PDB file of C-alpha atoms and ligand atoms in Angstrom:
ATOM      1  CA  MET A   1      99.531  79.994 131.670  1.00 84.00           C
ATOM      2  CA  ILE A   2      98.550  83.474 130.376  1.00 94.00           C
ATOM      3  CA  LYS A   3      97.982  85.979 133.114  1.00 96.00           C
ATOM      4  CA  LYS A   4      95.049  88.376 133.536  1.00 96.00           C
ATOM      5  CA  GLU A   5      97.172  91.370 132.961  1.00 97.00           C
ATOM      6  CA  MET A   6      98.230  89.995 129.620  1.00 98.00           C
ATOM      7  CA  ILE A   7      94.706  89.036 128.700  1.00 98.00           C
ATOM      8  CA  GLN A   8      93.624  92.515 129.358  1.00 97.00           C
ATOM      9  CA  ALA A   9      96.526  94.052 127.502  1.00 98.00           C
ATOM     10  CA  LEU A  10      95.706  91.768 124.364  1.00 98.00           C
ATOM     11  CA  ASN A  11      92.134  92.829 124.570  1.00 97.00           C
ATOM     12  CA  ASN A  12      93.134  96.451 124.293  1.00 98.00           C
ATOM     13  CA  GLN A  13      95.439  95.574 121.419  1.00 98.00           C
ATOM     14  CA  LEU A  14      92.532  93.687 119.742  1.00 98.00           C
ATOM     15  CA  ASN A  15      90.590  96.919 119.980  1.00 97.00           C
ATOM     16  CA  LYS A  16      93.567  98.832 118.503  1.00 97.00           C
ATOM     17  CA  GLU A  17      93.656  96.548 115.511  1.00 98.00           C
ATOM     18  CA  PHE A  18      89.966  96.962 114.722  1.00 97.00           C
ATOM     19  CA  HIS A  19      90.424 100.734 115.320  1.00 97.00           C
ATOM     20  CA  SER A  20      93.299 100.630 112.779  1.00 97.00           C
ATOM     21  CA  ALA A  21      90.991  98.865 110.281  1.00 97.00           C
ATOM     22  CA  TYR A  22      88.376 101.583 110.806  1.00 96.00           C
ATOM     23  CA  ILE A  23      91.018 104.198 110.389  1.00 97.00           C
ATOM     24  CA  TYR A  24      92.013 102.973 106.846  1.00 97.00           C
ATOM     25  CA  LEU A  25      88.441 102.478 105.863  1.00 97.00           C
ATOM     26  CA  GLY A  26      87.913 106.268 106.810  1.00 96.00           C
ATOM     27  CA  MET A  27      91.009 107.123 104.745  1.00 97.00           C
ATOM     28  CA  SER A  28      89.788 104.980 101.766  1.00 97.00           C
ATOM     29  CA  ALA A  29      86.370 106.853 101.919  1.00 96.00           C
ATOM     30  CA  TYR A  30      88.429 110.283 101.896  1.00 96.00           C
ATOM     31  CA  ALA A  31      90.423 109.074  98.924  1.00 97.00           C
ATOM     32  CA  SER A  32      87.661 107.855  96.926  1.00 97.00           C
ATOM     33  CA  ALA A  33      85.640 111.131  97.615  1.00 96.00           C
ATOM     34  CA  ASN A  34      88.704 113.126  96.352  1.00 96.00           C
ATOM     35  CA  GLY A  35      89.307 111.334  93.137  1.00 97.00           C
ATOM     36  CA  PHE A  36      92.156 109.028  94.248  1.00 98.00           C
ATOM     37  CA  ASN A  37      90.520 105.763  93.365  1.00 98.00           C
ATOM     38  CA  GLY A  38      93.826 103.791  93.380  1.00 98.00           C
ATOM     39  CA  CYS A  39      94.677 105.198  96.954  1.00 98.00           C
ATOM     40  CA  ALA A  40      91.121 104.322  97.856  1.00 98.00           C
ATOM     41  CA  LYS A  41      91.547 100.578  96.852  1.00 98.00           C
ATOM     42  CA  TRP A  42      95.059 100.603  98.563  1.00 98.00           C
ATOM     43  CA  PHE A  43      93.507 101.790 101.859  1.00 98.00           C
ATOM     44  CA  ASN A  44      90.761  99.347 101.495  1.00 98.00           C
ATOM     45  CA  LEU A  45      93.346  96.381 101.263  1.00 98.00           C
ATOM     46  CA  GLN A  46      95.092  97.879 104.313  1.00 98.00           C
ATOM     47  CA  TYR A  47      91.667  97.822 106.093  1.00 98.00           C
ATOM     48  CA  GLN A  48      91.317  94.112 105.279  1.00 98.00           C
ATOM     49  CA  GLU A  49      94.950  93.508 106.566  1.00 97.00           C
ATOM     50  CA  GLU A  50      94.145  94.946 109.871  1.00 98.00           C
ATOM     51  CA  ILE A  51      91.183  92.829 110.183  1.00 98.00           C
ATOM     52  CA  VAL A  52      93.397  89.850 109.630  1.00 98.00           C
ATOM     53  CA  HIS A  53      95.710  91.283 112.441  1.00 98.00           C
ATOM     54  CA  ALA A  54      92.708  91.646 114.669  1.00 98.00           C
ATOM     55  CA  MET A  55      91.324  88.168 114.106  1.00 98.00           C
ATOM     56  CA  LYS A  56      94.684  86.349 114.612  1.00 98.00           C
ATOM     57  CA  LEU A  57      94.635  88.052 118.081  1.00 98.00           C
ATOM     58  CA  PHE A  58      91.177  86.898 118.563  1.00 98.00           C
ATOM     59  CA  ARG A  59      91.762  83.519 117.701  1.00 98.00           C
ATOM     60  CA  TYR A  60      94.762  83.538 120.067  1.00 98.00           C
ATOM     61  CA  LEU A  61      92.710  84.596 122.875  1.00 98.00           C
ATOM     62  CA  GLU A  62      90.172  82.039 122.113  1.00 97.00           C
ATOM     63  CA  GLU A  63      92.717  79.370 122.242  1.00 97.00           C
ATOM     64  CA  GLN A  64      93.933  80.696 125.521  1.00 96.00           C
ATOM     65  CA  ASN A  65      90.351  80.355 126.800  1.00 95.00           C
ATOM     66  CA  ALA A  66      90.553  84.086 127.583  1.00 95.00           C
ATOM     67  CA  ASN A  67      87.612  86.253 128.149  1.00 93.00           C
ATOM     68  CA  ILE A  68      87.502  88.294 125.010  1.00 96.00           C
ATOM     69  CA  LYS A  69      86.155  91.828 125.540  1.00 93.00           C
ATOM     70  CA  LEU A  70      85.101  93.823 122.440  1.00 95.00           C
ATOM     71  CA  LYS A  71      85.041  97.507 122.771  1.00 94.00           C
ATOM     72  CA  ASP A  72      83.581 100.373 120.958  1.00 95.00           C
ATOM     73  CA  ILE A  73      85.513 101.520 117.866  1.00 96.00           C
ATOM     74  CA  LYS A  74      86.143 105.140 117.376  1.00 91.00           C
ATOM     75  CA  ALA A  75      85.287 106.472 114.037  1.00 86.00           C
ATOM     76  CA  LEU A  76      87.643 108.592 111.808  1.00 81.00           C
ATOM     77  CA  ASN A  77      86.441 111.483 109.758  1.00 80.00           C
ATOM     78  CA  VAL A  78      89.521 112.497 107.665  1.00 84.00           C
ATOM     79  CA  LYS A  79      89.821 116.254 107.222  1.00 86.00           C
ATOM     80  CA  SER A  80      92.817 116.798 104.943  1.00 88.00           C
ATOM     81  CA  ASP A  81      93.926 118.963 102.244  1.00 85.00           C
ATOM     82  CA  SER A  82      96.178 116.642 100.512  1.00 95.00           C
ATOM     83  CA  ILE A  83      96.704 112.904 100.102  1.00 97.00           C
ATOM     84  CA  VAL A  84     100.175 113.025 101.312  1.00 97.00           C
ATOM     85  CA  GLU A  85      98.913 114.413 104.577  1.00 97.00           C
ATOM     86  CA  VAL A  86      96.695 111.462 104.736  1.00 97.00           C
ATOM     87  CA  PHE A  87      99.559 108.993 104.390  1.00 98.00           C
ATOM     88  CA  LYS A  88     101.567 110.814 106.871  1.00 97.00           C
ATOM     89  CA  SER A  89      99.026 110.507 109.679  1.00 96.00           C
ATOM     90  CA  ALA A  90      98.738 106.742 108.658  1.00 97.00           C
ATOM     91  CA  TYR A  91     102.361 106.445 109.055  1.00 97.00           C
ATOM     92  CA  LYS A  92     102.260 108.088 112.440  1.00 97.00           C
ATOM     93  CA  HIS A  93      99.469 105.782 113.432  1.00 97.00           C
ATOM     94  CA  GLU A  94     101.622 102.790 112.572  1.00 98.00           C
ATOM     95  CA  GLN A  95     104.565 104.141 114.608  1.00 98.00           C
ATOM     96  CA  LYS A  96     102.069 104.242 117.510  1.00 98.00           C
ATOM     97  CA  MET A  97     101.056 100.637 116.898  1.00 98.00           C
ATOM     98  CA  THR A  98     104.690  99.667 116.826  1.00 98.00           C
ATOM     99  CA  LYS A  99     105.100 101.213 120.166  1.00 98.00           C
ATOM    100  CA  ALA A 100     102.039  99.465 121.594  1.00 98.00           C
ATOM    101  CA  LEU A 101     103.408  96.164 120.340  1.00 98.00           C
ATOM    102  CA  ASN A 102     106.760  96.700 121.733  1.00 98.00           C
ATOM    103  CA  ASN A 103     105.467  97.336 124.986  1.00 98.00           C
ATOM    104  CA  LEU A 104     103.292  94.319 124.899  1.00 98.00           C
ATOM    105  CA  SER A 105     106.395  92.277 123.951  1.00 98.00           C
ATOM    106  CA  ASP A 106     108.107  93.722 127.056  1.00 98.00           C
ATOM    107  CA  LEU A 107     105.216  92.649 129.307  1.00 98.00           C
ATOM    108  CA  ALA A 108     105.435  89.076 127.741  1.00 98.00           C
ATOM    109  CA  MET A 109     109.015  88.857 128.344  1.00 98.00           C
ATOM    110  CA  LYS A 110     108.680  90.205 131.935  1.00 98.00           C
ATOM    111  CA  GLN A 111     105.974  87.595 132.585  1.00 98.00           C
ATOM    112  CA  LYS A 112     107.958  84.835 130.912  1.00 98.00           C
ATOM    113  CA  ASP A 113     104.950  84.200 128.719  1.00 98.00           C
ATOM    114  CA  HIS A 114     106.773  82.601 125.763  1.00 97.00           C
ATOM    115  CA  ALA A 115     103.637  81.671 123.788  1.00 97.00           C
ATOM    116  CA  THR A 116     102.498  85.316 123.771  1.00 98.00           C
ATOM    117  CA  TYR A 117     105.910  86.707 123.267  1.00 98.00           C
ATOM    118  CA  SER A 118     106.246  84.468 120.085  1.00 98.00           C
ATOM    119  CA  LEU A 119     102.920  85.562 118.815  1.00 98.00           C
ATOM    120  CA  LEU A 120     103.917  89.222 119.361  1.00 98.00           C
ATOM    121  CA  GLN A 121     107.031  88.788 117.379  1.00 98.00           C
ATOM    122  CA  TRP A 122     105.024  88.162 114.244  1.00 97.00           C
ATOM    123  CA  TYR A 123     103.182  91.534 114.789  1.00 98.00           C
ATOM    124  CA  ILE A 124     106.471  93.277 115.344  1.00 98.00           C
ATOM    125  CA  ASN A 125     107.965  92.034 112.092  1.00 97.00           C
ATOM    126  CA  GLU A 126     104.752  92.893 110.200  1.00 96.00           C
ATOM    127  CA  GLN A 127     105.118  96.396 111.575  1.00 97.00           C
ATOM    128  CA  VAL A 128     108.652  96.719 110.096  1.00 97.00           C
ATOM    129  CA  GLU A 129     107.170  96.025 106.644  1.00 95.00           C
ATOM    130  CA  GLU A 130     104.170  98.308 107.172  1.00 96.00           C
ATOM    131  CA  GLU A 131     106.337 101.285 108.250  1.00 98.00           C
ATOM    132  CA  ALA A 132     108.618 100.865 105.422  1.00 97.00           C
ATOM    133  CA  LEU A 133     105.641 100.698 102.993  1.00 97.00           C
ATOM    134  CA  PHE A 134     104.186 104.014 104.215  1.00 98.00           C
ATOM    135  CA  ASN A 135     107.408 105.606 104.105  1.00 97.00           C
ATOM    136  CA  GLU A 136     108.040 104.669 100.494  1.00 98.00           C
ATOM    137  CA  ILE A 137     104.725 106.012  99.564  1.00 98.00           C
ATOM    138  CA  ILE A 138     105.140 109.334 101.355  1.00 98.00           C
ATOM    139  CA  ASP A 139     108.684 109.626  99.729  1.00 98.00           C
ATOM    140  CA  LYS A 140     107.075 109.183  96.256  1.00 98.00           C
ATOM    141  CA  LEU A 141     104.189 111.536  96.855  1.00 98.00           C
ATOM    142  CA  GLU A 142     106.598 114.244  98.253  1.00 98.00           C
ATOM    143  CA  MET A 143     108.637 113.864  95.223  1.00 98.00           C
ATOM    144  CA  VAL A 144     105.825 114.671  92.872  1.00 98.00           C
ATOM    145  CA  GLY A 145     104.311 117.402  95.000  1.00 97.00           C
ATOM    146  CA  ASN A 146     101.332 118.988  93.229  1.00 95.00           C
ATOM    147  CA  ASP A 147     102.275 117.599  89.877  1.00 97.00           C
ATOM    148  CA  GLY A 148      99.029 116.202  88.266  1.00 97.00           C
ATOM    149  CA  TYR A 149     100.495 113.635  86.255  1.00 98.00           C
ATOM    150  CA  GLY A 150     102.769 112.551  89.054  1.00 98.00           C
ATOM    151  CA  LEU A 151      99.838 112.045  91.378  1.00 98.00           C
ATOM    152  CA  TYR A 152      97.804 110.287  88.798  1.00 98.00           C
ATOM    153  CA  SER A 153     100.807 107.870  88.169  1.00 98.00           C
ATOM    154  CA  ILE A 154     101.025 107.055  91.861  1.00 98.00           C
ATOM    155  CA  ASP A 155      97.493 106.711  92.222  1.00 98.00           C
ATOM    156  CA  GLN A 156      97.456 104.067  89.395  1.00 98.00           C
ATOM    157  CA  GLU A 157     100.366 102.280  90.848  1.00 98.00           C
ATOM    158  CA  LEU A 158      98.678 102.095  94.424  1.00 98.00           C
ATOM    159  CA  GLY A 159      95.367 100.746  92.732  1.00 98.00           C
ATOM    160  CA  SER A 160      97.194  97.794  91.517  1.00 97.00           C
ATOM    161  CA  ARG A 161      97.979  96.490  94.958  1.00 96.00           C
ATOM    162  CA  VAL A 162      96.489  92.969  95.584  1.00 95.00           C
ATOM    163  CA  PHE A 163      95.370  91.524  98.843  1.00 94.00           C
ATOM    164  CA  VAL A 164      97.926  89.106 100.294  1.00 92.00           C
ATOM    165  CA  ASP A 165      96.683  87.544 103.689  1.00 94.00           C
ATOM    166  CA  PRO A 166      99.667  88.587 106.057  1.00 94.00           C
ATOM    167  CA  THR A 167      99.319  85.316 107.856  1.00 92.00           C
ATOM    168  CA  THR A 168     100.304  83.355 104.852  1.00 90.00           C
ATOM    169  CA  LYS A 169     103.446  85.477 103.888  1.00 76.00           C
ATOM    170  CA  ALA A 170     106.854  83.568 104.274  1.00 63.00           C
TER     171      ALA A 170
HETATM  172 FE1  LIG B 201      98.983  98.218 110.692  1.00 55.74          FE
HETATM  173  O1  LIG B 201      99.207  97.240 112.287  1.00 55.74           O
HETATM  174 FE2  LIG B 201      98.103  95.884 112.658  1.00 55.74          FE
HETATM  175  O2  LIG B 201      99.357  95.386 113.879  1.00 55.74           O
END
């Protein structure tokens, strides 16, 4: 049976997932206001992915008959001089999420909570993909620097992203 400490920890993670969604929505707004419409779409899809992450956790807590506690979500107003800096702060954020999920996984292991441990492995694998994705985009943006055509091409490429529900990925 799931322990109280774990329920509390998963409730915190639920808030973090919604917070991630909100962060990416803020980044989408920033990109859109600064002429990067492809990046705006990309961040909007990232926002949707985070909602899926949050809801997967929400459903798990429901299944465990846990008391779900929704918390306030902190807003993010992006103040940045360049799109690459926005992606860098997103990447840093994902690294923090990975750390939080690893800590949760440690707790599940310590409590011999196999069901929660198994759920958390899905999130941890998802983090590997997300960190790699952000890293790749940062590399490309750094490569083009301030070159207008380079930035335009990357923006176009990011704008072609389509939403894939992460829970349906093989
Ligand atoms: Fe982007 O991270 Fe959720 O888990």
